[in-house]
mmCIF file of C-alpha atoms and ligand atoms in Angstrom:
data_model
loop_
_atom_site.group_PDB
_atom_site.id
_atom_site.type_symbol
_atom_site.label_atom_id
_atom_site.label_comp_id
_atom_site.label_asym_id
_atom_site.label_seq_id
_atom_site.Cartn_x
_atom_site.Cartn_y
_atom_site.Cartn_z
ATOM 1 C CA UNK A 3 0.550 17.212 -11.450
ATOM 2 C CA UNK A 4 2.663 19.869 -13.305
ATOM 3 C CA UNK A 5 2.745 18.860 -17.063
ATOM 4 C CA UNK A 6 6.304 19.421 -18.151
ATOM 5 C CA UNK A 7 6.682 21.391 -21.228
ATOM 6 C CA UNK A 8 9.879 19.587 -22.194
ATOM 7 C CA UNK A 9 10.116 16.129 -20.834
ATOM 8 C CA UNK A 10 13.262 15.982 -18.835
ATOM 9 C CA UNK A 11 13.900 12.295 -18.737
ATOM 10 C CA UNK A 12 17.002 12.285 -16.487
ATOM 11 C CA UNK A 13 14.803 13.400 -13.556
ATOM 12 C CA UNK A 14 12.748 10.194 -13.521
ATOM 13 C CA UNK A 15 13.681 6.662 -12.941
ATOM 14 C CA UNK A 16 12.971 4.359 -15.768
ATOM 15 C CA UNK A 17 12.903 0.613 -16.257
ATOM 16 C CA UNK A 18 13.532 -1.411 -19.363
ATOM 17 C CA UNK A 19 10.358 -2.807 -20.383
ATOM 18 C CA UNK A 20 10.026 -6.487 -19.658
ATOM 19 C CA UNK A 21 6.883 -6.772 -21.738
ATOM 20 C CA UNK A 22 4.731 -5.265 -19.015
ATOM 21 C CA UNK A 23 1.808 -5.589 -21.165
ATOM 22 C CA UNK A 24 1.572 -9.295 -20.606
ATOM 23 C CA UNK A 25 -0.310 -9.905 -17.447
ATOM 24 C CA UNK A 26 0.724 -12.654 -14.982
ATOM 25 C CA UNK A 27 -2.175 -15.319 -14.639
ATOM 26 C CA UNK A 28 -0.905 -16.709 -11.435
ATOM 27 C CA UNK A 29 -2.110 -14.275 -8.819
ATOM 28 C CA UNK A 30 -4.138 -16.116 -6.261
ATOM 29 C CA UNK A 31 -7.816 -15.140 -6.258
ATOM 30 C CA UNK A 32 -9.482 -15.746 -2.856
ATOM 31 C CA UNK A 33 -13.253 -15.710 -2.446
ATOM 32 C CA UNK A 34 -13.893 -14.618 1.023
ATOM 33 C CA UNK A 35 -17.365 -16.286 1.165
ATOM 34 C CA UNK A 36 -15.918 -19.723 0.567
ATOM 35 C CA UNK A 37 -15.016 -22.108 3.451
ATOM 36 C CA UNK A 38 -11.287 -22.876 2.104
ATOM 37 C CA UNK A 39 -10.525 -19.070 2.240
ATOM 38 C CA UNK A 40 -8.461 -19.461 5.175
ATOM 39 C CA UNK A 41 -6.152 -22.151 3.774
ATOM 40 C CA UNK A 42 -5.779 -20.261 0.572
ATOM 41 C CA UNK A 43 -5.062 -17.126 2.253
ATOM 42 C CA UNK A 44 -2.098 -18.851 4.297
ATOM 43 C CA UNK A 45 -0.862 -20.354 1.165
ATOM 44 C CA UNK A 46 -0.928 -17.081 -0.885
ATOM 45 C CA UNK A 47 0.908 -15.143 1.928
ATOM 46 C CA UNK A 48 3.665 -17.777 2.018
ATOM 47 C CA UNK A 49 4.079 -18.178 -1.664
ATOM 48 C CA UNK A 50 3.494 -14.639 -2.950
ATOM 49 C CA UNK A 51 2.866 -12.262 0.027
ATOM 50 C CA UNK A 52 0.158 -11.038 -2.395
ATOM 51 C CA UNK A 53 -3.489 -11.981 -3.489
ATOM 52 C CA UNK A 54 -6.675 -10.701 -4.881
ATOM 53 C CA UNK A 55 -9.824 -10.760 -2.808
ATOM 54 C CA UNK A 56 -13.345 -11.195 -4.264
ATOM 55 C CA UNK A 57 -16.604 -11.291 -2.431
ATOM 56 C CA UNK A 58 -15.079 -8.849 -0.015
ATOM 57 C CA UNK A 59 -18.072 -7.137 1.312
ATOM 58 C CA UNK A 60 -16.907 -3.608 0.921
ATOM 59 C CA UNK A 61 -20.013 -1.626 -0.579
ATOM 60 C CA UNK A 62 -18.838 -0.667 -4.221
ATOM 61 C CA UNK A 63 -20.674 2.582 -3.641
ATOM 62 C CA UNK A 64 -18.083 3.619 -0.977
ATOM 63 C CA UNK A 65 -15.369 2.915 -3.543
ATOM 64 C CA UNK A 66 -16.831 4.806 -6.413
ATOM 65 C CA UNK A 67 -17.796 7.843 -4.139
ATOM 66 C CA UNK A 68 -14.058 8.019 -2.893
ATOM 67 C CA UNK A 69 -12.794 7.467 -6.411
ATOM 68 C CA UNK A 70 -14.707 10.380 -7.856
ATOM 69 C CA UNK A 71 -13.732 12.610 -4.911
ATOM 70 C CA UNK A 72 -10.049 11.655 -5.552
ATOM 71 C CA UNK A 73 -10.488 12.388 -9.175
ATOM 72 C CA UNK A 74 -11.980 15.943 -8.211
ATOM 73 C CA UNK A 75 -9.007 16.571 -5.982
ATOM 74 C CA UNK A 76 -6.443 15.692 -8.466
ATOM 75 C CA UNK A 77 -8.127 17.665 -11.053
ATOM 76 C CA UNK A 78 -7.801 20.991 -9.140
ATOM 77 C CA UNK A 79 -5.316 23.535 -10.242
ATOM 78 C CA UNK A 80 -1.813 22.760 -9.244
ATOM 79 C CA UNK A 81 -1.546 25.768 -6.903
ATOM 80 C CA UNK A 82 -4.668 24.591 -5.028
ATOM 81 C CA UNK A 83 -3.397 21.103 -4.565
ATOM 82 C CA UNK A 84 -0.112 22.332 -3.220
ATOM 83 C CA UNK A 85 -2.005 24.218 -0.326
ATOM 84 C CA UNK A 86 -2.038 20.621 1.011
ATOM 85 C CA UNK A 87 1.652 20.029 0.735
ATOM 86 C CA UNK A 88 4.562 19.479 1.069
ATOM 87 C CA UNK A 89 3.907 16.082 2.873
ATOM 88 C CA UNK A 90 5.306 15.912 6.417
ATOM 89 C CA UNK A 91 4.977 12.864 5.528
ATOM 90 C CA UNK A 92 1.049 13.541 5.374
ATOM 91 C CA UNK A 93 -0.457 15.666 2.948
ATOM 92 C CA UNK A 94 -0.118 16.338 -0.761
ATOM 93 C CA UNK A 95 3.013 15.252 -2.469
ATOM 94 C CA UNK A 96 3.927 15.529 -6.222
ATOM 95 C CA UNK A 97 6.813 13.319 -7.491
ATOM 96 C CA UNK A 98 8.891 13.280 -4.327
ATOM 97 C CA UNK A 99 8.414 10.282 -2.382
ATOM 98 C CA UNK A 100 9.470 10.084 1.244
ATOM 99 C CA UNK A 101 12.129 12.432 2.752
ATOM 100 C CA UNK A 102 15.180 11.022 1.067
ATOM 101 C CA UNK A 103 15.313 11.895 -2.511
ATOM 102 C CA UNK A 104 13.146 9.241 -4.248
ATOM 103 C CA UNK A 105 10.976 10.343 -7.068
ATOM 104 C CA UNK A 106 8.192 8.935 -9.235
ATOM 105 C CA UNK A 107 5.711 9.840 -11.900
ATOM 106 C CA UNK A 108 2.938 10.275 -9.214
ATOM 107 C CA UNK A 109 1.104 12.678 -7.111
ATOM 108 C CA UNK A 110 -0.576 11.633 -3.956
ATOM 109 C CA UNK A 111 -2.485 12.444 -0.763
ATOM 110 C CA UNK A 112 -1.275 10.787 2.401
ATOM 111 C CA UNK A 113 -3.426 10.575 5.421
ATOM 112 C CA UNK A 114 -2.973 9.523 9.180
ATOM 113 C CA UNK A 115 -6.158 7.591 9.668
ATOM 114 C CA UNK A 116 -7.304 9.069 13.076
ATOM 115 C CA UNK A 117 -10.712 10.651 12.355
ATOM 116 C CA UNK A 118 -9.635 14.039 13.956
ATOM 117 C CA UNK A 119 -6.462 14.233 11.538
ATOM 118 C CA UNK A 120 -8.577 13.101 8.599
ATOM 119 C CA UNK A 121 -10.925 15.962 9.107
ATOM 120 C CA UNK A 122 -8.050 18.400 9.570
ATOM 121 C CA UNK A 123 -6.334 17.165 6.436
ATOM 122 C CA UNK A 124 -9.659 17.465 4.386
ATOM 123 C CA UNK A 125 -10.110 20.978 5.632
ATOM 124 C CA UNK A 126 -6.785 21.996 4.212
ATOM 125 C CA UNK A 127 -6.643 19.937 1.063
ATOM 126 C CA UNK A 128 -10.216 20.257 -0.216
ATOM 127 C CA UNK A 129 -11.403 23.808 0.816
ATOM 128 C CA UNK A 130 -14.427 23.675 -1.546
ATOM 129 C CA UNK A 131 -16.199 20.776 -0.020
ATOM 130 C CA UNK A 132 -14.285 19.182 2.848
ATOM 131 C CA UNK A 133 -17.368 17.588 4.441
ATOM 132 C CA UNK A 134 -18.281 15.373 1.296
ATOM 133 C CA UNK A 135 -14.567 14.504 0.706
ATOM 134 C CA UNK A 136 -14.020 13.624 4.385
ATOM 135 C CA UNK A 137 -16.976 11.387 4.704
ATOM 136 C CA UNK A 138 -16.047 9.482 1.537
ATOM 137 C CA UNK A 139 -12.624 9.045 3.086
ATOM 138 C CA UNK A 140 -14.020 7.933 6.434
ATOM 139 C CA UNK A 141 -16.623 5.493 5.027
ATOM 140 C CA UNK A 142 -13.978 3.945 2.742
ATOM 141 C CA UNK A 143 -11.488 3.396 5.585
ATOM 142 C CA UNK A 144 -13.946 1.992 7.903
ATOM 143 C CA UNK A 145 -15.021 -0.658 5.492
ATOM 144 C CA UNK A 146 -11.763 -1.718 4.218
ATOM 145 C CA UNK A 147 -10.389 -1.835 7.757
ATOM 146 C CA UNK A 148 -13.378 -4.159 8.583
ATOM 147 C CA UNK A 149 -12.371 -6.359 5.612
ATOM 148 C CA UNK A 150 -8.594 -6.293 6.566
ATOM 149 C CA UNK A 151 -9.330 -7.479 10.011
ATOM 150 C CA UNK A 152 -11.649 -10.321 8.630
ATOM 151 C CA UNK A 153 -8.660 -11.349 6.494
ATOM 152 C CA UNK A 154 -6.310 -11.148 9.467
ATOM 153 C CA UNK A 155 -8.534 -13.235 11.520
ATOM 154 C CA UNK A 156 -8.996 -15.942 8.729
ATOM 155 C CA UNK A 157 -5.106 -16.065 8.615
ATOM 156 C CA UNK A 158 -4.920 -16.618 12.356
ATOM 157 C CA UNK A 159 -7.343 -19.370 11.871
ATOM 158 C CA UNK A 160 -5.568 -20.760 8.913
ATOM 159 C CA UNK A 161 -2.218 -20.749 10.838
ATOM 160 C CA UNK A 162 -4.180 -22.406 13.753
ATOM 161 C CA UNK A 163 -3.086 -19.876 16.293
ATOM 162 C CA UNK A 164 -5.018 -18.352 19.131
ATOM 163 C CA UNK A 165 -6.637 -15.797 19.745
ATOM 164 C CA UNK A 166 -8.018 -15.346 16.356
ATOM 165 C CA UNK A 167 -7.429 -11.520 16.810
ATOM 166 C CA UNK A 168 -3.637 -11.760 17.391
ATOM 167 C CA UNK A 169 -3.151 -9.772 14.177
ATOM 168 C CA UNK A 170 -6.343 -7.819 13.680
ATOM 169 C CA UNK A 171 -6.203 -6.394 17.185
ATOM 170 C CA UNK A 172 -3.332 -4.257 16.175
ATOM 171 C CA UNK A 173 -5.448 -2.489 13.639
ATOM 172 C CA UNK A 174 -8.474 -2.331 16.033
ATOM 173 C CA UNK A 175 -6.499 -0.717 18.611
ATOM 174 C CA UNK A 176 -7.484 2.855 19.034
ATOM 175 C CA UNK A 177 -3.835 3.898 18.790
ATOM 176 C CA UNK A 178 -3.202 1.826 15.615
ATOM 177 C CA UNK A 179 -0.675 3.822 13.518
ATOM 178 C CA UNK A 180 -2.462 3.026 10.161
ATOM 179 C CA UNK A 181 -1.972 5.132 6.992
ATOM 180 C CA UNK A 182 -4.177 5.826 4.030
ATOM 181 C CA UNK A 183 -2.906 6.921 0.611
ATOM 182 C CA UNK A 184 -4.602 8.096 -2.631
ATOM 183 C CA UNK A 185 -2.358 7.988 -5.608
ATOM 184 C CA UNK A 186 -2.678 9.390 -9.122
ATOM 185 C CA UNK A 187 -0.336 8.349 -11.952
ATOM 186 C CA UNK A 188 -1.087 10.611 -14.993
ATOM 187 C CA UNK A 189 -0.408 8.878 -18.341
ATOM 188 C CA UNK A 190 2.819 10.104 -20.000
ATOM 189 C CA UNK A 191 2.864 8.671 -23.483
ATOM 190 C CA UNK A 192 5.636 11.359 -24.547
ATOM 191 C CA UNK A 193 7.973 10.336 -21.972
ATOM 192 C CA UNK A 194 7.464 6.795 -22.504
ATOM 193 C CA UNK A 195 8.001 7.110 -26.220
ATOM 194 C CA UNK A 196 11.004 9.285 -25.868
ATOM 195 C CA UNK A 197 12.880 6.860 -23.784
ATOM 196 C CA UNK A 198 11.499 3.524 -25.095
ATOM 197 C CA UNK A 199 11.271 2.425 -21.709
ATOM 198 C CA UNK A 200 8.739 2.340 -18.770
ATOM 199 C CA UNK A 201 8.520 5.377 -16.473
ATOM 200 C CA UNK A 202 8.343 4.444 -12.862
ATOM 201 C CA UNK A 203 5.423 5.644 -11.031
ATOM 202 C CA UNK A 204 6.387 4.374 -7.641
ATOM 203 C CA UNK A 205 9.625 2.480 -7.275
ATOM 204 C CA UNK A 206 10.226 -0.895 -5.777
ATOM 205 C CA UNK A 207 9.762 -1.457 -2.131
ATOM 206 C CA UNK A 208 8.066 -3.357 0.694
ATOM 207 C CA UNK A 209 5.425 -1.874 2.946
ATOM 208 C CA UNK A 210 6.540 -1.563 6.451
ATOM 209 C CA UNK A 211 3.210 -2.092 8.150
ATOM 210 C CA UNK A 212 1.197 -5.389 8.909
ATOM 211 C CA UNK A 213 -1.095 -5.525 5.872
ATOM 212 C CA UNK A 214 -1.898 -3.372 2.792
ATOM 213 C CA UNK A 215 -5.165 -3.193 0.985
ATOM 214 C CA UNK A 216 -5.158 -1.794 -2.399
ATOM 215 C CA UNK A 217 -7.878 -0.885 -4.874
ATOM 216 C CA UNK A 218 -7.229 0.848 -8.242
ATOM 217 C CA UNK A 219 -9.236 1.757 -11.233
ATOM 218 C CA UNK A 220 -8.957 -0.250 -14.358
ATOM 219 C CA UNK A 221 -5.557 1.016 -15.450
ATOM 220 C CA UNK A 222 -2.418 -1.152 -15.376
ATOM 221 C CA UNK A 223 0.821 -0.570 -13.733
ATOM 222 C CA UNK A 224 1.332 -2.728 -10.591
ATOM 223 C CA UNK A 225 4.075 -5.250 -10.565
ATOM 224 C CA UNK A 226 5.055 -7.658 -7.960
ATOM 225 C CA UNK A 227 8.295 -9.446 -7.615
ATOM 226 C CA UNK A 228 8.264 -13.252 -7.482
ATOM 227 C CA UNK A 229 10.381 -15.539 -5.321
ATOM 228 C CA UNK A 230 13.040 -15.812 -8.185
ATOM 229 C CA UNK A 231 13.358 -11.899 -8.350
ATOM 230 C CA UNK A 232 11.364 -11.542 -11.731
ATOM 231 C CA UNK A 233 8.719 -8.804 -11.957
ATOM 232 C CA UNK A 234 5.208 -9.670 -13.269
ATOM 233 C CA UNK A 235 2.379 -7.333 -14.074
ATOM 234 C CA UNK A 236 -0.800 -7.677 -12.169
ATOM 235 C CA UNK A 237 -3.961 -7.566 -14.139
ATOM 236 C CA UNK A 238 -6.140 -4.569 -12.905
ATOM 237 C CA UNK A 239 -9.516 -5.328 -11.586
ATOM 238 C CA UNK A 240 -11.494 -2.355 -10.214
ATOM 239 C CA UNK A 241 -14.096 -4.510 -8.544
ATOM 240 C CA UNK A 242 -11.666 -6.315 -6.307
ATOM 241 C CA UNK A 243 -9.058 -5.641 -3.816
ATOM 242 C CA UNK A 244 -5.365 -6.502 -3.840
ATOM 243 C CA UNK A 245 -3.652 -7.345 -0.639
ATOM 244 C CA UNK A 246 -0.021 -7.579 0.402
ATOM 245 C CA UNK A 247 1.804 -8.767 3.394
ATOM 246 C CA UNK A 248 3.897 -6.083 5.139
ATOM 247 C CA UNK A 249 7.302 -6.311 6.929
ATOM 248 C CA UNK A 250 5.665 -6.438 10.423
ATOM 249 C CA UNK A 251 3.471 -9.614 9.422
ATOM 250 C CA UNK A 252 6.634 -11.060 7.942
ATOM 251 C CA UNK A 253 8.496 -10.698 11.381
ATOM 252 C CA UNK A 254 5.356 -11.734 13.327
ATOM 253 C CA UNK A 255 5.323 -15.269 11.385
ATOM 254 C CA UNK A 256 8.961 -15.463 11.610
ATOM 255 C CA UNK A 257 9.526 -15.237 7.816
ATOM 256 C CA UNK A 258 6.628 -17.611 7.049
ATOM 257 C CA UNK A 259 4.728 -14.873 5.152
ATOM 258 C CA UNK A 260 6.504 -12.846 2.691
ATOM 259 C CA UNK A 261 6.536 -9.029 2.682
ATOM 260 C CA UNK A 262 6.238 -8.683 -1.117
ATOM 261 C CA UNK A 263 8.323 -6.345 -3.270
ATOM 262 C CA UNK A 264 6.162 -4.334 -5.536
ATOM 263 C CA UNK A 265 6.378 -1.182 -7.675
ATOM 264 C CA UNK A 266 3.982 0.774 -10.182
ATOM 265 C CA UNK A 267 5.041 1.594 -13.621
ATOM 266 C CA UNK A 268 3.175 4.625 -15.119
ATOM 267 C CA UNK A 269 2.864 3.032 -18.351
ATOM 268 C CA UNK A 270 -0.999 2.988 -18.877
ATOM 269 C CA UNK A 271 -2.589 5.089 -21.566
ATOM 270 C CA UNK A 272 -5.106 5.984 -18.876
ATOM 271 C CA UNK A 273 -4.740 7.906 -15.659
ATOM 272 C CA UNK A 274 -4.318 5.288 -12.755
ATOM 273 C CA UNK A 275 -5.900 6.109 -9.435
ATOM 274 C CA UNK A 276 -5.364 3.939 -6.544
ATOM 275 C CA UNK A 277 -6.447 3.895 -2.926
ATOM 276 C CA UNK A 278 -4.286 2.034 -0.229
ATOM 277 C CA UNK A 279 -4.958 1.342 3.322
ATOM 278 C CA UNK A 280 -1.826 0.338 5.284
ATOM 279 C CA UNK A 281 -2.896 -1.400 8.360
ATOM 280 C CA UNK A 282 -0.254 -0.481 11.125
ATOM 281 C CA UNK A 283 0.290 -1.441 14.846
ATOM 282 C CA UNK A 284 0.319 1.204 17.777
ATOM 283 C CA UNK A 285 3.653 2.931 18.048
ATOM 284 C CA UNK A 286 4.744 1.210 21.305
ATOM 285 C CA UNK A 287 3.813 -2.354 19.917
ATOM 286 C CA UNK A 288 6.690 -4.879 20.210
ATOM 287 C CA UNK A 289 7.009 -6.621 16.719
ATOM 288 C CA UNK A 290 8.430 -10.020 17.156
ATOM 289 C CA UNK A 291 7.470 -13.625 16.014
ATOM 290 C CA UNK A 292 4.340 -14.890 17.866
ATOM 291 C CA UNK A 293 5.295 -17.537 20.359
ATOM 292 C CA UNK A 294 2.254 -19.675 19.359
ATOM 293 C CA UNK A 295 3.651 -20.107 15.990
ATOM 294 C CA UNK A 296 7.155 -21.038 16.783
ATOM 295 C CA UNK A 297 8.210 -24.667 16.653
ATOM 296 C CA UNK A 298 10.310 -26.157 19.395
ATOM 297 C CA UNK A 299 13.778 -24.967 19.085
ATOM 298 C CA UNK A 300 12.864 -22.285 16.611
ATOM 299 C CA UNK A 301 14.649 -18.893 17.037
ATOM 300 C CA UNK A 302 13.425 -15.552 15.846
ATOM 301 C CA UNK A 303 15.128 -14.483 12.624
ATOM 302 C CA UNK A 304 15.036 -10.731 13.840
ATOM 303 C CA UNK A 305 16.168 -8.462 16.605
ATOM 304 C CA UNK A 306 13.543 -7.089 18.798
ATOM 305 C CA UNK A 307 12.081 -3.844 17.863
ATOM 306 C CA UNK A 308 8.885 -1.655 18.520
ATOM 307 C CA UNK A 309 6.917 -0.435 15.610
ATOM 308 C CA UNK A 310 8.067 3.189 16.566
ATOM 309 C CA UNK A 311 11.713 2.048 16.077
ATOM 310 C CA UNK A 312 10.969 0.329 12.748
ATOM 311 C CA UNK A 313 9.191 3.523 11.435
ATOM 312 C CA UNK A 314 12.041 5.703 12.608
ATOM 313 C CA UNK A 315 14.403 3.569 10.771
ATOM 314 C CA UNK A 316 12.083 3.369 7.626
ATOM 315 C CA UNK A 317 11.968 7.193 7.307
ATOM 316 C CA UNK A 318 15.746 7.139 7.180
ATOM 317 C CA UNK A 319 15.737 4.800 4.279
ATOM 318 C CA UNK A 320 15.448 5.026 0.587
ATOM 319 C CA UNK A 321 12.482 3.387 -0.972
ATOM 320 C CA UNK A 322 14.108 0.439 -2.449
ATOM 321 C CA UNK A 323 16.174 -0.359 0.720
ATOM 322 C CA UNK A 324 15.833 -3.750 2.476
ATOM 323 C CA UNK A 325 14.470 -2.200 5.693
ATOM 324 C CA UNK A 326 14.111 -5.410 7.486
ATOM 325 C CA UNK A 327 17.747 -6.136 6.826
ATOM 326 C CA UNK A 328 18.702 -3.695 9.691
ATOM 327 C CA UNK A 329 16.783 -5.989 12.073
ATOM 328 C CA UNK A 330 17.898 -9.358 10.932
ATOM 329 C CA UNK A 331 19.645 -11.434 13.491
ATOM 330 C CA UNK A 332 23.386 -11.825 12.353
HETATM 331 C C1 GA4 B 416 5.986 2.646 1.504
HETATM 332 C C2 GA4 B 416 4.547 2.304 1.956
HETATM 333 C C3 GA4 B 416 3.659 3.507 2.252
HETATM 334 O O1 GA4 B 416 3.289 4.051 1.017
HETATM 335 C C4 GA4 B 416 4.321 4.694 3.037
HETATM 336 C C5 GA4 B 416 5.496 4.919 2.426
HETATM 337 C C6 GA4 B 416 6.234 6.134 2.948
HETATM 338 C C7 GA4 B 416 5.966 7.589 2.442
HETATM 339 O O2 GA4 B 416 5.586 7.690 1.239
HETATM 340 O O3 GA4 B 416 6.089 8.493 3.199
HETATM 341 C C8 GA4 B 416 7.902 5.880 2.759
HETATM 342 C C9 GA4 B 416 7.884 4.313 2.263
HETATM 343 C C10 GA4 B 416 6.470 3.823 2.573
HETATM 344 C C11 GA4 B 416 8.914 3.368 3.039
HETATM 345 C C12 GA4 B 416 10.241 4.156 3.356
HETATM 346 C C13 GA4 B 416 10.118 5.638 3.503
HETATM 347 C C14 GA4 B 416 8.646 5.978 4.018
HETATM 348 C C15 GA4 B 416 8.738 6.592 1.713
HETATM 349 C C16 GA4 B 416 10.098 6.288 2.293
HETATM 350 C C17 GA4 B 416 11.038 6.573 1.330
HETATM 351 C C18 GA4 B 416 3.313 5.672 3.423
HETATM 352 C C19 GA4 B 416 4.984 3.936 4.317
HETATM 353 O O4 GA4 B 416 4.356 3.704 5.377
HETATM 354 O O5 GA4 B 416 6.092 3.528 3.961
#
């Protein structure tokens, strides 16, 4: 990330500090090894659309290997990082998010998760040592995807719907349109101090996919929006995973599960590094409420669409837009 000699405040979105240093104690924590996990998962998806997973089974060695590769990448000279950009939407991006003018105090690498495109991406972004970087990314994605599918299967069981892979099969499909993102939020105490406010690292939004699995280092910044619209700060935990419901899962459950609005403040005195797997359906998949879940006489809240149509519409939107709004039945 280019360090600005004179902080130019007006270029970056800020938010009035709502005491972000106070952490919200109410984030559901779900132990995947316990028998009540499925019930608690369903409850968390309904109430928050967000929860923390412990005893997740993802080897911590995969996590730390990828974290150190990511730090190596983000520490490269700016000109070298730019070889991997601008994002199309995949590749290296710096401060610009998406194609429609959103900005944030963040730099990132965005990958399509198909193994061939991961390899090509690693070749262009990490010329020094593409193999090591590439195997760290692949191992991490494989382990996290397995955990995501396990969570989705527990959710199907908790909702008492069959087959138990109704959700997870979307991610397991060889054409699954999943995305992987590495984010780096450099600390920026000067800008913070100058404005007396919080710099936005990644502005408020919901994720369009089915489910998102986030892991970050021990730096704070993540906030979620509660049902009453208030923002609360999520206490960081580098040994756990945070999971959020995406728009597609909200639709498949006909609004029972909540696609949670979230954002990241770049307010930590430390660099924040996060890695997020966005589990998405195949492009031609029809996204609609599951018949097995609908009560008698219940109608879909949404117009019919395919994942490809939803994605096209998402890429025309601004980050904070209510993307599902375009697909709600009038
Ligand atoms: C939000 C979730 C994921 O990070 C992402 C983002 C994507 C991008 O950064 O290219 C989008 C955003 C995200 C939703 C609206 C569009 C597309 C930026 C943007 C303004 C990779 C995704 O799939 O959708």
